[in-house]
């Protein structure tokens, strides 16, 4: 999905300069629409993945971490094939420039190693949660990430030195968000206390 979106962006970047002003005006709404479509597609694929994991783990005695490893290996291999076959042609990324940056920047190399390790830990916790409970329960608890992101954004805005980052508290909107989180949390407590 990302490859298609990037190809679409590179097509728009190749438009003539005479259309540039009108494309810029249209680009904001167009980019927002692409973002919404990508989020919807990601949500659908995530649901299918979570349900597939749950069904597979319930139907077999396959170890959860082995399944996670296989998902990661398949995703890595498919990603490499796409990256090296069409990455340069679609101007998704300049592979030579990327390799140059990696060879010259130690922090970036650590980032390339550390981020997949973080994803691995997150994946292990997620797959274990699905094995112990269910895909539905796992996704309900995933909503708590939204709470953490919101609290962090509020903290960054009010404790940071630059108000361009983070999120400000807006009245009454922030109270509505807080109420929604309270309802969600109460629902979790009620659901698990009745089981």
mmCIF file of C-alpha atoms in Angstrom:
data_model
loop_
_atom_site.group_PDB
_atom_site.id
_atom_site.type_symbol
_atom_site.label_atom_id
_atom_site.label_comp_id
_atom_site.label_asym_id
_atom_site.label_seq_id
_atom_site.Cartn_x
_atom_site.Cartn_y
_atom_site.Cartn_z
ATOM 1 C CA UNK A 1 0.000 0.000 0.000
ATOM 2 C CA UNK A 2 2.848 2.359 0.852
ATOM 3 C CA UNK A 3 4.589 1.578 -2.454
ATOM 4 C CA UNK A 4 1.416 2.495 -4.366
ATOM 5 C CA UNK A 5 1.054 5.723 -2.392
ATOM 6 C CA UNK A 6 4.700 6.649 -2.977
ATOM 7 C CA UNK A 7 4.391 5.925 -6.697
ATOM 8 C CA UNK A 8 1.334 8.153 -6.791
ATOM 9 C CA UNK A 9 3.275 10.929 -5.035
ATOM 10 C CA UNK A 10 6.209 10.623 -7.443
ATOM 11 C CA UNK A 11 3.782 10.875 -10.368
ATOM 12 C CA UNK A 12 2.400 14.112 -8.925
ATOM 13 C CA UNK A 13 5.917 15.469 -8.368
ATOM 14 C CA UNK A 14 6.674 15.033 -12.073
ATOM 15 C CA UNK A 15 3.875 17.398 -13.124
ATOM 16 C CA UNK A 16 4.940 20.504 -15.009
ATOM 17 C CA UNK A 17 5.697 23.702 -13.123
ATOM 18 C CA UNK A 18 2.764 25.471 -14.769
ATOM 19 C CA UNK A 19 0.396 23.177 -12.862
ATOM 20 C CA UNK A 20 2.376 23.504 -9.640
ATOM 21 C CA UNK A 21 0.278 26.222 -7.989
ATOM 22 C CA UNK A 22 -3.033 24.465 -8.598
ATOM 23 C CA UNK A 23 -1.524 21.097 -7.617
ATOM 24 C CA UNK A 24 -0.272 22.568 -4.352
ATOM 25 C CA UNK A 25 -3.759 23.764 -3.446
ATOM 26 C CA UNK A 26 -5.243 20.419 -4.435
ATOM 27 C CA UNK A 27 -2.323 18.490 -2.883
ATOM 28 C CA UNK A 28 -3.322 19.188 0.728
ATOM 29 C CA UNK A 29 -6.770 17.670 0.347
ATOM 30 C CA UNK A 30 -5.411 14.925 -1.905
ATOM 31 C CA UNK A 31 -2.695 14.009 0.595
ATOM 32 C CA UNK A 32 -5.214 14.001 3.432
ATOM 33 C CA UNK A 33 -7.468 11.675 1.440
ATOM 34 C CA UNK A 34 -4.552 9.333 0.706
ATOM 35 C CA UNK A 35 -3.703 9.363 4.410
ATOM 36 C CA UNK A 36 -7.265 8.449 5.386
ATOM 37 C CA UNK A 37 -7.388 5.636 2.814
ATOM 38 C CA UNK A 38 -4.032 4.274 4.015
ATOM 39 C CA UNK A 39 -5.189 4.328 7.636
ATOM 40 C CA UNK A 40 -8.382 2.472 6.701
ATOM 41 C CA UNK A 41 -6.421 -0.124 4.705
ATOM 42 C CA UNK A 42 -3.937 -0.537 7.556
ATOM 43 C CA UNK A 43 -6.789 -1.048 10.009
ATOM 44 C CA UNK A 44 -8.412 -3.681 7.798
ATOM 45 C CA UNK A 45 -5.125 -5.534 7.319
ATOM 46 C CA UNK A 46 -4.373 -5.325 11.047
ATOM 47 C CA UNK A 47 -7.770 -6.849 11.899
ATOM 48 C CA UNK A 48 -7.211 -9.662 9.401
ATOM 49 C CA UNK A 49 -3.752 -10.302 10.834
ATOM 50 C CA UNK A 50 -4.974 -10.339 14.438
ATOM 51 C CA UNK A 51 -7.888 -12.648 13.649
ATOM 52 C CA UNK A 52 -5.637 -14.909 11.584
ATOM 53 C CA UNK A 53 -3.174 -15.158 14.468
ATOM 54 C CA UNK A 54 -5.936 -15.990 16.946
ATOM 55 C CA UNK A 55 -7.536 -18.636 14.723
ATOM 56 C CA UNK A 56 -4.157 -20.179 13.923
ATOM 57 C CA UNK A 57 -3.079 -20.277 17.577
ATOM 58 C CA UNK A 58 -6.392 -21.807 18.679
ATOM 59 C CA UNK A 59 -6.399 -24.425 15.915
ATOM 60 C CA UNK A 60 -2.800 -25.585 16.371
ATOM 61 C CA UNK A 61 -0.169 -25.984 19.040
ATOM 62 C CA UNK A 62 2.155 -23.708 17.077
ATOM 63 C CA UNK A 63 4.295 -21.538 19.393
ATOM 64 C CA UNK A 64 3.215 -17.892 19.319
ATOM 65 C CA UNK A 65 6.746 -16.541 19.111
ATOM 66 C CA UNK A 66 7.542 -18.865 16.200
ATOM 67 C CA UNK A 67 4.544 -17.459 14.329
ATOM 68 C CA UNK A 68 5.711 -13.928 15.119
ATOM 69 C CA UNK A 69 9.161 -14.769 13.774
ATOM 70 C CA UNK A 70 7.710 -16.202 10.583
ATOM 71 C CA UNK A 71 5.528 -13.112 10.092
ATOM 72 C CA UNK A 72 8.598 -10.932 10.539
ATOM 73 C CA UNK A 73 10.713 -13.014 8.177
ATOM 74 C CA UNK A 74 8.041 -13.005 5.466
ATOM 75 C CA UNK A 75 7.510 -9.266 5.852
ATOM 76 C CA UNK A 76 11.255 -8.610 5.743
ATOM 77 C CA UNK A 77 11.760 -10.724 2.618
ATOM 78 C CA UNK A 78 8.774 -9.211 0.792
ATOM 79 C CA UNK A 79 9.908 -5.719 1.808
ATOM 80 C CA UNK A 80 13.452 -6.338 0.532
ATOM 81 C CA UNK A 81 12.182 -7.606 -2.797
ATOM 82 C CA UNK A 82 9.962 -4.549 -3.235
ATOM 83 C CA UNK A 83 12.699 -2.193 -2.017
ATOM 84 C CA UNK A 84 15.426 -3.461 -4.324
ATOM 85 C CA UNK A 85 13.263 -4.135 -7.395
ATOM 86 C CA UNK A 86 11.104 -1.028 -7.583
ATOM 87 C CA UNK A 87 12.508 1.305 -4.931
ATOM 88 C CA UNK A 88 14.731 3.267 -7.301
ATOM 89 C CA UNK A 89 12.344 3.137 -10.256
ATOM 90 C CA UNK A 90 9.430 4.613 -8.315
ATOM 91 C CA UNK A 91 11.725 7.093 -6.582
ATOM 92 C CA UNK A 92 10.623 5.691 -3.250
ATOM 93 C CA UNK A 93 14.169 6.014 -2.062
ATOM 94 C CA UNK A 94 17.632 6.583 -3.429
ATOM 95 C CA UNK A 95 19.291 3.329 -2.365
ATOM 96 C CA UNK A 96 22.848 4.609 -2.925
ATOM 97 C CA UNK A 97 22.151 7.659 -0.771
ATOM 98 C CA UNK A 98 20.659 5.474 1.951
ATOM 99 C CA UNK A 99 23.709 3.201 2.028
ATOM 100 C CA UNK A 100 25.961 6.243 2.137
ATOM 101 C CA UNK A 101 24.039 7.717 5.074
ATOM 102 C CA UNK A 102 24.180 4.408 6.934
ATOM 103 C CA UNK A 103 27.921 4.064 6.430
ATOM 104 C CA UNK A 104 28.599 7.634 7.601
ATOM 105 C CA UNK A 105 26.225 7.902 10.576
ATOM 106 C CA UNK A 106 26.719 5.697 13.657
ATOM 107 C CA UNK A 107 23.510 6.901 15.354
ATOM 108 C CA UNK A 108 21.502 5.988 12.269
ATOM 109 C CA UNK A 109 23.016 2.489 12.237
ATOM 110 C CA UNK A 110 22.000 2.025 15.887
ATOM 111 C CA UNK A 111 18.518 3.277 14.975
ATOM 112 C CA UNK A 112 18.288 0.712 12.166
ATOM 113 C CA UNK A 113 19.145 -2.028 14.688
ATOM 114 C CA UNK A 114 17.207 -0.657 17.673
ATOM 115 C CA UNK A 115 13.886 0.059 16.004
ATOM 116 C CA UNK A 116 13.353 -3.519 14.737
ATOM 117 C CA UNK A 117 14.344 -4.770 18.199
ATOM 118 C CA UNK A 118 11.665 -2.526 19.727
ATOM 119 C CA UNK A 119 9.165 -3.864 17.177
ATOM 120 C CA UNK A 120 10.218 -7.406 18.143
ATOM 121 C CA UNK A 121 9.543 -6.777 21.830
ATOM 122 C CA UNK A 122 6.207 -5.158 21.051
ATOM 123 C CA UNK A 123 5.293 -8.060 18.774
ATOM 124 C CA UNK A 124 6.177 -10.627 21.434
ATOM 125 C CA UNK A 125 3.981 -8.890 23.988
ATOM 126 C CA UNK A 126 1.147 -8.565 21.444
ATOM 127 C CA UNK A 127 1.251 -12.180 20.309
ATOM 128 C CA UNK A 128 1.445 -13.448 23.891
ATOM 129 C CA UNK A 129 -1.557 -11.278 24.799
ATOM 130 C CA UNK A 130 -3.508 -12.782 21.895
ATOM 131 C CA UNK A 131 -2.536 -16.278 22.998
ATOM 132 C CA UNK A 132 -3.659 -15.685 26.582
ATOM 133 C CA UNK A 133 -6.829 -13.714 25.823
ATOM 134 C CA UNK A 134 -8.155 -13.011 22.343
ATOM 135 C CA UNK A 135 -7.614 -10.696 19.381
ATOM 136 C CA UNK A 136 -10.572 -8.591 20.515
ATOM 137 C CA UNK A 137 -9.117 -8.111 23.983
ATOM 138 C CA UNK A 138 -5.715 -7.272 22.559
ATOM 139 C CA UNK A 139 -7.210 -4.588 20.344
ATOM 140 C CA UNK A 140 -9.232 -3.082 23.170
ATOM 141 C CA UNK A 141 -6.041 -2.732 25.187
ATOM 142 C CA UNK A 142 -4.231 -1.318 22.150
ATOM 143 C CA UNK A 143 -6.530 1.679 22.475
ATOM 144 C CA UNK A 144 -4.688 2.535 25.676
ATOM 145 C CA UNK A 145 -1.773 3.529 23.428
ATOM 146 C CA UNK A 146 -3.910 6.431 22.301
ATOM 147 C CA UNK A 147 -4.197 7.563 25.906
ATOM 148 C CA UNK A 148 -0.427 7.381 26.341
ATOM 149 C CA UNK A 149 0.229 9.264 23.100
ATOM 150 C CA UNK A 150 -2.259 11.964 24.090
ATOM 151 C CA UNK A 151 -0.773 12.365 27.579
ATOM 152 C CA UNK A 152 2.746 12.502 26.101
ATOM 153 C CA UNK A 153 1.638 15.107 23.550
ATOM 154 C CA UNK A 154 0.107 17.227 26.304
ATOM 155 C CA UNK A 155 3.310 16.915 28.323
ATOM 156 C CA UNK A 156 5.489 17.843 25.357
ATOM 157 C CA UNK A 157 3.347 20.896 24.657
ATOM 158 C CA UNK A 158 3.274 22.214 28.214
ATOM 159 C CA UNK A 159 6.695 21.096 29.454
ATOM 160 C CA UNK A 160 8.614 21.624 26.225
ATOM 161 C CA UNK A 161 10.315 24.809 25.131
ATOM 162 C CA UNK A 162 8.640 24.948 21.719
ATOM 163 C CA UNK A 163 4.855 25.158 21.522
ATOM 164 C CA UNK A 164 4.992 23.961 17.905
ATOM 165 C CA UNK A 165 5.239 20.403 19.240
ATOM 166 C CA UNK A 166 2.716 18.417 21.193
ATOM 167 C CA UNK A 167 -0.943 19.176 21.722
ATOM 168 C CA UNK A 168 -2.621 21.898 23.717
ATOM 169 C CA UNK A 169 -5.600 21.335 26.002
ATOM 170 C CA UNK A 170 -8.709 22.627 24.237
ATOM 171 C CA UNK A 171 -11.945 23.292 26.056
ATOM 172 C CA UNK A 172 -14.421 21.560 25.631
ATOM 173 C CA UNK A 173 -12.857 19.155 23.087
ATOM 174 C CA UNK A 174 -10.237 17.755 25.440
ATOM 175 C CA UNK A 175 -12.901 17.026 28.042
ATOM 176 C CA UNK A 176 -14.808 15.013 25.433
ATOM 177 C CA UNK A 177 -11.650 13.025 24.664
ATOM 178 C CA UNK A 178 -11.042 12.468 28.376
ATOM 179 C CA UNK A 179 -14.656 11.312 28.820
ATOM 180 C CA UNK A 180 -14.245 8.879 25.903
ATOM 181 C CA UNK A 181 -11.139 7.400 27.479
ATOM 182 C CA UNK A 182 -12.960 7.085 30.816
ATOM 183 C CA UNK A 183 -15.862 5.232 29.140
ATOM 184 C CA UNK A 184 -13.429 2.922 27.347
ATOM 185 C CA UNK A 185 -11.538 2.205 30.578
ATOM 186 C CA UNK A 186 -14.778 1.592 32.482
ATOM 187 C CA UNK A 187 -15.878 -0.811 29.759
ATOM 188 C CA UNK A 188 -12.631 -2.752 30.089
ATOM 189 C CA UNK A 189 -13.027 -2.997 33.865
ATOM 190 C CA UNK A 190 -16.686 -4.078 33.642
ATOM 191 C CA UNK A 191 -15.940 -6.643 30.933
ATOM 192 C CA UNK A 192 -13.111 -8.285 32.851
ATOM 193 C CA UNK A 193 -14.780 -8.141 36.259
ATOM 194 C CA UNK A 194 -17.767 -10.078 34.885
ATOM 195 C CA UNK A 195 -15.641 -12.866 33.384
#
